Amino acid sequence: MSSNNKKPVLITGASRGIGAAIAEAFAKEGYPLYLCCKNSFDKLEALSTELSNKYSISCTAFSCDVGNEKDVIEIFDKMKCSHIGVPTIIINNAGVAHYGLITDMTSEEWRSLMSVNLDSLFYVCKNAVPFMLQNGGGRILNISSVWGNVGASCEVAYSASKGGVNSFTKALAKELAPSHIPVNAIACGMVNTEMNSSHLSEDEINEIAADIPADRICEPWEVAALALKLIDAPDYLTGQIITMDGGWI
């Protein structure tokens, strides 16, 4: 395994899409990784093994529902015992979507979405920040959405959760700035992920792309490239919601 000075990174929702792309980008740069997901754990384990072998890094996969506080505490307990230690770089990427009228959404669906998209940030950051303070600093990056900026029809719950992510980011950034822990977010536009393709037809995605000045949707690796730059940015860059949408919204 690599013996570089890179700090360990935790990436939530890393089995596919943006999370998997971020994992690959950081692995390529030599960061030791902790990856977690709630579903598709077989995929996550395969990705973890691939990245470890390909880039000679330490990469550990956890099955974890980050919307459940008990699960989050358990993985932090496991990371404390790891030879690479607790992560001081956190990328909160886990998220789920819900499409449909608010009148058709059940309270259980609302609560489930909020637990993954918003509660998870509280649970993860609450457990991570004490170790960042002990280590003299750290980094937190949250993956948000343009719908958190402006809202989307038939995506009320998702928009509300991502609006919460944006406010969480700005507020925590103010709280942690004196401790040299920048907190930022990337508000993504339409990204080429399974989450989007499972809810939208190819024609619908093409229609959206036609409305984007860049004339295409974003690729996951592009979000990953920006994530790397933000983790390496000066500490003074904090509390920012950086929109990456090809000029769309």
PDB file of C-alpha atoms in Angstrom:
ATOM      1  CA  MET A   1       0.000   0.000   0.000  1.00  0.00           C
ATOM      2  CA  SER A   2       1.035   3.596  -0.579  1.00  0.00           C
ATOM      3  CA  SER A   3       2.872   5.280   2.300  1.00  0.00           C
ATOM      4  CA  ASN A   4       2.248   8.885   1.221  1.00  0.00           C
ATOM      5  CA  ASN A   5       1.113  11.689   3.516  1.00  0.00           C
ATOM      6  CA  LYS A   6      -2.421  11.922   2.163  1.00  0.00           C
ATOM      7  CA  LYS A   7      -5.153  12.150   4.791  1.00  0.00           C
ATOM      8  CA  PRO A   8      -7.806   9.403   4.874  1.00  0.00           C
ATOM      9  CA  VAL A   9     -11.096  10.179   3.126  1.00  0.00           C
ATOM     10  CA  LEU A  10     -14.623   8.948   3.823  1.00  0.00           C
ATOM     11  CA  ILE A  11     -16.979   8.956   0.834  1.00  0.00           C
ATOM     12  CA  THR A  12     -20.623   8.067   1.457  1.00  0.00           C
ATOM     13  CA  GLY A  13     -22.838   6.604  -1.249  1.00  0.00           C
ATOM     14  CA  ALA A  14     -19.760   5.423  -3.109  1.00  0.00           C
ATOM     15  CA  SER A  15     -20.990   2.296  -4.902  1.00  0.00           C
ATOM     16  CA  ARG A  16     -21.931   4.036  -8.147  1.00  0.00           C
ATOM     17  CA  GLY A  17     -22.400   7.326  -9.980  1.00  0.00           C
ATOM     18  CA  ILE A  18     -20.817  10.452  -8.533  1.00  0.00           C
ATOM     19  CA  GLY A  19     -19.587   8.660  -5.410  1.00  0.00           C
ATOM     20  CA  ALA A  20     -17.736   5.992  -7.365  1.00  0.00           C
ATOM     21  CA  ALA A  21     -16.211   8.625  -9.650  1.00  0.00           C
ATOM     22  CA  ILE A  22     -15.004  10.639  -6.645  1.00  0.00           C
ATOM     23  CA  ALA A  23     -13.536   7.474  -5.120  1.00  0.00           C
ATOM     24  CA  GLU A  24     -11.564   6.763  -8.291  1.00  0.00           C
ATOM     25  CA  ALA A  25     -10.304  10.349  -8.574  1.00  0.00           C
ATOM     26  CA  PHE A  26      -9.060  10.380  -4.990  1.00  0.00           C
ATOM     27  CA  ALA A  27      -7.573   6.896  -5.256  1.00  0.00           C
ATOM     28  CA  LYS A  28      -5.627   8.005  -8.320  1.00  0.00           C
ATOM     29  CA  GLU A  29      -4.124  10.812  -6.236  1.00  0.00           C
ATOM     30  CA  GLY A  30      -3.069   8.349  -3.532  1.00  0.00           C
ATOM     31  CA  TYR A  31      -5.638   9.073  -0.831  1.00  0.00           C
ATOM     32  CA  PRO A  32      -6.459   6.180   1.514  1.00  0.00           C
ATOM     33  CA  LEU A  33     -10.206   5.628   1.339  1.00  0.00           C
ATOM     34  CA  TYR A  34     -13.180   4.519   3.349  1.00  0.00           C
ATOM     35  CA  LEU A  35     -16.212   3.887   1.158  1.00  0.00           C
ATOM     36  CA  CYS A  36     -19.737   3.161   2.313  1.00  0.00           C
ATOM     37  CA  CYS A  37     -23.176   2.515   0.892  1.00  0.00           C
ATOM     38  CA  LYS A  38     -26.536   1.188   2.026  1.00  0.00           C
ATOM     39  CA  ASN A  39     -27.395  -0.858  -1.067  1.00  0.00           C
ATOM     40  CA  SER A  40     -25.249  -2.502  -3.768  1.00  0.00           C
ATOM     41  CA  PHE A  41     -22.575  -3.556  -1.272  1.00  0.00           C
ATOM     42  CA  ASP A  42     -21.261  -6.183  -3.714  1.00  0.00           C
ATOM     43  CA  LYS A  43     -20.537  -3.368  -6.173  1.00  0.00           C
ATOM     44  CA  LEU A  44     -18.840  -1.351  -3.462  1.00  0.00           C
ATOM     45  CA  GLU A  45     -16.609  -4.239  -2.415  1.00  0.00           C
ATOM     46  CA  ALA A  46     -15.615  -4.825  -6.036  1.00  0.00           C
ATOM     47  CA  LEU A  47     -14.821  -1.127  -6.465  1.00  0.00           C
ATOM     48  CA  SER A  48     -12.811  -1.086  -3.244  1.00  0.00           C
ATOM     49  CA  THR A  49     -10.716  -4.067  -4.362  1.00  0.00           C
ATOM     50  CA  GLU A  50     -10.200  -2.582  -7.827  1.00  0.00           C
ATOM     51  CA  LEU A  51      -9.042   0.790  -6.504  1.00  0.00           C
ATOM     52  CA  SER A  52      -6.768  -0.802  -3.926  1.00  0.00           C
ATOM     53  CA  ASN A  53      -5.064  -2.964  -6.533  1.00  0.00           C
ATOM     54  CA  LYS A  54      -4.951  -0.376  -9.300  1.00  0.00           C
ATOM     55  CA  TYR A  55      -3.625   2.546  -7.268  1.00  0.00           C
ATOM     56  CA  SER A  56      -1.842   0.758  -4.389  1.00  0.00           C
ATOM     57  CA  ILE A  57      -3.882   2.485  -1.701  1.00  0.00           C
ATOM     58  CA  SER A  58      -5.717   1.326   1.398  1.00  0.00           C
ATOM     59  CA  CYS A  59      -9.424   1.146   0.555  1.00  0.00           C
ATOM     60  CA  THR A  60     -12.047  -0.206   2.952  1.00  0.00           C
ATOM     61  CA  ALA A  61     -15.719  -0.769   2.154  1.00  0.00           C
ATOM     62  CA  PHE A  62     -18.493  -0.543   4.742  1.00  0.00           C
ATOM     63  CA  SER A  63     -22.154  -1.427   4.507  1.00  0.00           C
ATOM     64  CA  CYS A  64     -23.809   1.510   6.267  1.00  0.00           C
ATOM     65  CA  ASP A  65     -27.105   3.387   6.267  1.00  0.00           C
ATOM     66  CA  VAL A  66     -25.777   6.885   6.885  1.00  0.00           C
ATOM     67  CA  GLY A  67     -29.323   8.011   7.640  1.00  0.00           C
ATOM     68  CA  ASN A  68     -29.162   5.827  10.744  1.00  0.00           C
ATOM     69  CA  GLU A  69     -27.107   7.246  13.615  1.00  0.00           C
ATOM     70  CA  LYS A  70     -26.296   3.816  15.055  1.00  0.00           C
ATOM     71  CA  ASP A  71     -24.785   2.663  11.742  1.00  0.00           C
ATOM     72  CA  VAL A  72     -22.657   5.803  11.490  1.00  0.00           C
ATOM     73  CA  ILE A  73     -21.335   5.420  15.029  1.00  0.00           C
ATOM     74  CA  GLU A  74     -20.441   1.801  14.269  1.00  0.00           C
ATOM     75  CA  ILE A  75     -18.346   2.622  11.192  1.00  0.00           C
ATOM     76  CA  PHE A  76     -16.517   5.390  13.042  1.00  0.00           C
ATOM     77  CA  ASP A  77     -15.713   2.911  15.808  1.00  0.00           C
ATOM     78  CA  LYS A  78     -14.293   0.582  13.154  1.00  0.00           C
ATOM     79  CA  MET A  79     -12.296   3.372  11.526  1.00  0.00           C
ATOM     80  CA  LYS A  80     -10.762   4.285  14.891  1.00  0.00           C
ATOM     81  CA  CYS A  81      -9.227   0.811  14.951  1.00  0.00           C
ATOM     82  CA  SER A  82      -7.903   0.984  11.394  1.00  0.00           C
ATOM     83  CA  HIS A  83      -4.196   1.398  10.706  1.00  0.00           C
ATOM     84  CA  ILE A  84      -4.910   4.554   8.677  1.00  0.00           C
ATOM     85  CA  GLY A  85      -7.096   6.134  11.367  1.00  0.00           C
ATOM     86  CA  VAL A  86     -10.271   8.180  11.331  1.00  0.00           C
ATOM     87  CA  PRO A  87     -10.859  10.243   8.176  1.00  0.00           C
ATOM     88  CA  THR A  88     -10.331  13.994   8.353  1.00  0.00           C
ATOM     89  CA  ILE A  89     -11.696  14.521   4.841  1.00  0.00           C
ATOM     90  CA  ILE A  90     -15.420  13.863   4.536  1.00  0.00           C
ATOM     91  CA  ILE A  91     -17.394  13.772   1.298  1.00  0.00           C
ATOM     92  CA  ASN A  92     -21.109  13.495   1.997  1.00  0.00           C
ATOM     93  CA  ASN A  93     -22.401  12.138  -1.286  1.00  0.00           C
ATOM     94  CA  ALA A  94     -25.128   9.645  -0.310  1.00  0.00           C
ATOM     95  CA  GLY A  95     -28.507  10.654  -1.688  1.00  0.00           C
ATOM     96  CA  VAL A  96     -31.796   9.417  -3.051  1.00  0.00           C
ATOM     97  CA  ALA A  97     -34.419  11.048  -5.256  1.00  0.00           C
ATOM     98  CA  HIS A  98     -38.203  11.000  -5.349  1.00  0.00           C
ATOM     99  CA  TYR A  99     -40.263  12.026  -8.354  1.00  0.00           C
ATOM    100  CA  GLY A 100     -43.983  12.751  -8.080  1.00  0.00           C
ATOM    101  CA  LEU A 101     -46.632  15.042  -6.677  1.00  0.00           C
ATOM    102  CA  ILE A 102     -46.328  15.915  -3.002  1.00  0.00           C
ATOM    103  CA  THR A 103     -49.929  14.759  -2.501  1.00  0.00           C
ATOM    104  CA  ASP A 104     -48.923  11.268  -3.641  1.00  0.00           C
ATOM    105  CA  MET A 105     -45.868  11.048  -1.387  1.00  0.00           C
ATOM    106  CA  THR A 106     -46.248   9.111   1.865  1.00  0.00           C
ATOM    107  CA  SER A 107     -44.849  10.354   5.161  1.00  0.00           C
ATOM    108  CA  GLU A 108     -42.629   7.242   5.223  1.00  0.00           C
ATOM    109  CA  GLU A 109     -41.148   8.156   1.828  1.00  0.00           C
ATOM    110  CA  TRP A 110     -40.566  11.731   3.004  1.00  0.00           C
ATOM    111  CA  ARG A 111     -38.850  10.597   6.200  1.00  0.00           C
ATOM    112  CA  SER A 112     -36.695   8.030   4.374  1.00  0.00           C
ATOM    113  CA  LEU A 113     -35.481  10.599   1.841  1.00  0.00           C
ATOM    114  CA  MET A 114     -34.701  13.184   4.502  1.00  0.00           C
ATOM    115  CA  SER A 115     -32.767  10.657   6.596  1.00  0.00           C
ATOM    116  CA  VAL A 116     -30.452   9.794   3.701  1.00  0.00           C
ATOM    117  CA  ASN A 117     -30.112  13.226   2.116  1.00  0.00           C
ATOM    118  CA  LEU A 118     -29.967  15.462   5.194  1.00  0.00           C
ATOM    119  CA  ASP A 119     -29.852  13.609   8.516  1.00  0.00           C
ATOM    120  CA  SER A 120     -26.767  11.756   7.285  1.00  0.00           C
ATOM    121  CA  LEU A 121     -24.767  14.999   7.163  1.00  0.00           C
ATOM    122  CA  PHE A 122     -25.519  15.625  10.836  1.00  0.00           C
ATOM    123  CA  TYR A 123     -24.589  12.090  11.892  1.00  0.00           C
ATOM    124  CA  VAL A 124     -21.384  11.930   9.861  1.00  0.00           C
ATOM    125  CA  CYS A 125     -20.144  15.427  10.686  1.00  0.00           C
ATOM    126  CA  LYS A 126     -20.993  15.090  14.386  1.00  0.00           C
ATOM    127  CA  ASN A 127     -18.749  12.024  14.555  1.00  0.00           C
ATOM    128  CA  ALA A 128     -16.002  13.338  12.273  1.00  0.00           C
ATOM    129  CA  VAL A 129     -15.482  16.872  13.555  1.00  0.00           C
ATOM    130  CA  PRO A 130     -13.977  15.930  16.969  1.00  0.00           C
ATOM    131  CA  PHE A 131     -11.202  14.027  15.174  1.00  0.00           C
ATOM    132  CA  MET A 132     -10.616  16.942  12.814  1.00  0.00           C
ATOM    133  CA  LEU A 133     -10.223  19.249  15.816  1.00  0.00           C
ATOM    134  CA  GLN A 134      -7.740  16.828  17.393  1.00  0.00           C
ATOM    135  CA  ASN A 135      -5.757  16.755  14.140  1.00  0.00           C
ATOM    136  CA  GLY A 136      -5.698  20.523  13.704  1.00  0.00           C
ATOM    137  CA  GLY A 137      -8.013  20.660  10.707  1.00  0.00           C
ATOM    138  CA  GLY A 138      -9.967  18.791   8.107  1.00  0.00           C
ATOM    139  CA  ARG A 139     -12.226  19.148   5.092  1.00  0.00           C
ATOM    140  CA  ILE A 140     -15.947  18.621   4.533  1.00  0.00           C
ATOM    141  CA  LEU A 141     -17.522  18.570   1.082  1.00  0.00           C
ATOM    142  CA  ASN A 142     -21.238  18.002   0.546  1.00  0.00           C
ATOM    143  CA  ILE A 143     -22.750  16.962  -2.771  1.00  0.00           C
ATOM    144  CA  SER A 144     -25.894  18.997  -3.338  1.00  0.00           C
ATOM    145  CA  SER A 145     -28.107  19.887  -6.311  1.00  0.00           C
ATOM    146  CA  VAL A 146     -29.279  22.876  -8.293  1.00  0.00           C
ATOM    147  CA  TRP A 147     -32.764  21.998  -7.029  1.00  0.00           C
ATOM    148  CA  GLY A 148     -31.515  22.933  -3.585  1.00  0.00           C
ATOM    149  CA  ASN A 149     -30.916  26.409  -5.021  1.00  0.00           C
ATOM    150  CA  VAL A 150     -34.155  26.945  -6.921  1.00  0.00           C
ATOM    151  CA  GLY A 151     -36.504  23.982  -6.315  1.00  0.00           C
ATOM    152  CA  ALA A 152     -38.082  21.652  -8.858  1.00  0.00           C
ATOM    153  CA  SER A 153     -41.711  20.794  -9.545  1.00  0.00           C
ATOM    154  CA  CYS A 154     -42.551  17.194  -8.608  1.00  0.00           C
ATOM    155  CA  GLU A 155     -39.336  17.010  -6.572  1.00  0.00           C
ATOM    156  CA  VAL A 156     -40.423  18.897  -3.474  1.00  0.00           C
ATOM    157  CA  ALA A 157     -38.860  16.542  -0.933  1.00  0.00           C
ATOM    158  CA  TYR A 158     -35.587  16.248  -2.850  1.00  0.00           C
ATOM    159  CA  SER A 159     -35.412  20.023  -3.341  1.00  0.00           C
ATOM    160  CA  ALA A 160     -36.137  20.632   0.341  1.00  0.00           C
ATOM    161  CA  SER A 161     -33.459  18.178   1.419  1.00  0.00           C
ATOM    162  CA  LYS A 162     -30.835  19.737  -0.831  1.00  0.00           C
ATOM    163  CA  GLY A 163     -31.861  23.231   0.283  1.00  0.00           C
ATOM    164  CA  GLY A 164     -31.171  21.927   3.774  1.00  0.00           C
ATOM    165  CA  VAL A 165     -27.783  20.645   2.645  1.00  0.00           C
ATOM    166  CA  ASN A 166     -26.915  24.110   1.343  1.00  0.00           C
ATOM    167  CA  SER A 167     -27.919  25.844   4.591  1.00  0.00           C
ATOM    168  CA  PHE A 168     -26.168  23.155   6.640  1.00  0.00           C
ATOM    169  CA  THR A 169     -23.013  23.783   4.601  1.00  0.00           C
ATOM    170  CA  LYS A 170     -23.069  27.561   5.092  1.00  0.00           C
ATOM    171  CA  ALA A 171     -23.819  27.378   8.805  1.00  0.00           C
ATOM    172  CA  LEU A 172     -21.272  24.662   9.628  1.00  0.00           C
ATOM    173  CA  ALA A 173     -18.647  26.534   7.621  1.00  0.00           C
ATOM    174  CA  LYS A 174     -19.068  29.562   9.920  1.00  0.00           C
ATOM    175  CA  GLU A 175     -18.900  27.329  12.981  1.00  0.00           C
ATOM    176  CA  LEU A 176     -15.712  25.542  11.895  1.00  0.00           C
ATOM    177  CA  ALA A 177     -13.807  28.315  10.075  1.00  0.00           C
ATOM    178  CA  PRO A 178     -11.840  29.314  13.203  1.00  0.00           C
ATOM    179  CA  SER A 179     -10.676  25.690  13.440  1.00  0.00           C
ATOM    180  CA  HIS A 180      -9.371  25.617   9.843  1.00  0.00           C
ATOM    181  CA  ILE A 181     -12.046  23.191   8.652  1.00  0.00           C
ATOM    182  CA  PRO A 182     -13.560  24.459   5.387  1.00  0.00           C
ATOM    183  CA  VAL A 183     -17.050  23.242   4.528  1.00  0.00           C
ATOM    184  CA  ASN A 184     -18.290  23.586   0.953  1.00  0.00           C
ATOM    185  CA  ALA A 185     -20.823  22.005  -1.386  1.00  0.00           C
ATOM    186  CA  ILE A 186     -21.155  21.251  -5.072  1.00  0.00           C
ATOM    187  CA  ALA A 187     -24.650  21.902  -6.410  1.00  0.00           C
ATOM    188  CA  CYS A 188     -24.831  19.549  -9.383  1.00  0.00           C
ATOM    189  CA  GLY A 189     -27.056  19.980 -12.391  1.00  0.00           C
ATOM    190  CA  MET A 190     -28.143  16.994 -14.481  1.00  0.00           C
ATOM    191  CA  VAL A 191     -25.483  14.297 -14.140  1.00  0.00           C
ATOM    192  CA  ASN A 192     -25.228  11.075 -16.129  1.00  0.00           C
ATOM    193  CA  THR A 193     -25.989   8.648 -13.287  1.00  0.00           C
ATOM    194  CA  GLU A 194     -28.129   5.570 -12.750  1.00  0.00           C
ATOM    195  CA  MET A 195     -30.308   7.578 -10.368  1.00  0.00           C
ATOM    196  CA  ASN A 196     -31.324   9.922 -13.174  1.00  0.00           C
ATOM    197  CA  SER A 197     -31.552   7.325 -15.943  1.00  0.00           C
ATOM    198  CA  SER A 198     -33.795   5.125 -13.794  1.00  0.00           C
ATOM    199  CA  HIS A 199     -36.388   7.898 -13.504  1.00  0.00           C
ATOM    200  CA  LEU A 200     -36.014   9.656 -16.847  1.00  0.00           C
ATOM    201  CA  SER A 201     -36.223   8.293 -20.365  1.00  0.00           C
ATOM    202  CA  GLU A 202     -33.488   8.921 -22.905  1.00  0.00           C
ATOM    203  CA  ASP A 203     -35.779  11.391 -24.711  1.00  0.00           C
ATOM    204  CA  GLU A 204     -36.420  13.281 -21.472  1.00  0.00           C
ATOM    205  CA  ILE A 205     -32.710  13.488 -20.747  1.00  0.00           C
ATOM    206  CA  ASN A 206     -32.059  14.722 -24.287  1.00  0.00           C
ATOM    207  CA  GLU A 207     -34.733  17.402 -23.851  1.00  0.00           C
ATOM    208  CA  ILE A 208     -33.051  18.594 -20.673  1.00  0.00           C
ATOM    209  CA  ALA A 209     -29.640  18.581 -22.368  1.00  0.00           C
ATOM    210  CA  ALA A 210     -31.055  20.774 -25.139  1.00  0.00           C
ATOM    211  CA  ASP A 211     -31.879  23.428 -22.510  1.00  0.00           C
ATOM    212  CA  ILE A 212     -28.361  23.409 -21.055  1.00  0.00           C
ATOM    213  CA  PRO A 213     -26.028  26.022 -22.613  1.00  0.00           C
ATOM    214  CA  ALA A 214     -23.182  23.470 -22.543  1.00  0.00           C
ATOM    215  CA  ASP A 215     -25.447  21.323 -24.781  1.00  0.00           C
ATOM    216  CA  ARG A 216     -24.975  18.149 -22.731  1.00  0.00           C
ATOM    217  CA  ILE A 217     -25.393  16.733 -19.259  1.00  0.00           C
ATOM    218  CA  CYS A 218     -22.520  16.460 -16.804  1.00  0.00           C
ATOM    219  CA  GLU A 219     -20.392  13.342 -16.420  1.00  0.00           C
ATOM    220  CA  PRO A 220     -19.615  12.000 -12.917  1.00  0.00           C
ATOM    221  CA  TRP A 221     -15.849  12.340 -13.456  1.00  0.00           C
ATOM    222  CA  GLU A 222     -16.308  16.093 -13.887  1.00  0.00           C
ATOM    223  CA  VAL A 223     -17.894  16.398 -10.442  1.00  0.00           C
ATOM    224  CA  ALA A 224     -15.041  14.275  -9.086  1.00  0.00           C
ATOM    225  CA  ALA A 225     -12.459  16.579 -10.655  1.00  0.00           C
ATOM    226  CA  LEU A 226     -14.052  19.592  -8.987  1.00  0.00           C
ATOM    227  CA  ALA A 227     -14.210  17.729  -5.668  1.00  0.00           C
ATOM    228  CA  LEU A 228     -10.447  17.177  -5.808  1.00  0.00           C
ATOM    229  CA  LYS A 229      -9.809  20.859  -6.486  1.00  0.00           C
ATOM    230  CA  LEU A 230     -12.012  21.927  -3.581  1.00  0.00           C
ATOM    231  CA  ILE A 231     -10.283  19.584  -1.160  1.00  0.00           C
ATOM    232  CA  ASP A 232      -6.947  21.141  -2.191  1.00  0.00           C
ATOM    233  CA  ALA A 233      -8.244  24.737  -2.141  1.00  0.00           C
ATOM    234  CA  PRO A 234      -7.081  27.265   0.489  1.00  0.00           C
ATOM    235  CA  ASP A 235      -8.905  27.118   3.836  1.00  0.00           C
ATOM    236  CA  TYR A 236     -10.267  30.604   3.163  1.00  0.00           C
ATOM    237  CA  LEU A 237     -12.647  29.113   0.592  1.00  0.00           C
ATOM    238  CA  THR A 238     -15.466  27.985   2.853  1.00  0.00           C
ATOM    239  CA  GLY A 239     -19.251  28.190   3.104  1.00  0.00           C
ATOM    240  CA  GLN A 240     -19.621  28.118  -0.668  1.00  0.00           C
ATOM    241  CA  ILE A 241     -22.282  26.371  -2.748  1.00  0.00           C
ATOM    242  CA  ILE A 242     -20.519  25.935  -6.072  1.00  0.00           C
ATOM    243  CA  THR A 243     -22.970  25.285  -8.892  1.00  0.00           C
ATOM    244  CA  MET A 244     -21.844  22.912 -11.634  1.00  0.00           C
ATOM    245  CA  ASP A 245     -24.603  22.788 -14.224  1.00  0.00           C
ATOM    246  CA  GLY A 246     -23.202  23.833 -17.607  1.00  0.00           C
ATOM    247  CA  GLY A 247     -24.876  27.235 -17.256  1.00  0.00           C
ATOM    248  CA  TRP A 248     -28.331  25.652 -16.989  1.00  0.00           C
ATOM    249  CA  ILE A 249     -30.007  27.220 -13.935  1.00  0.00           C
TER     250      ILE A 249
END
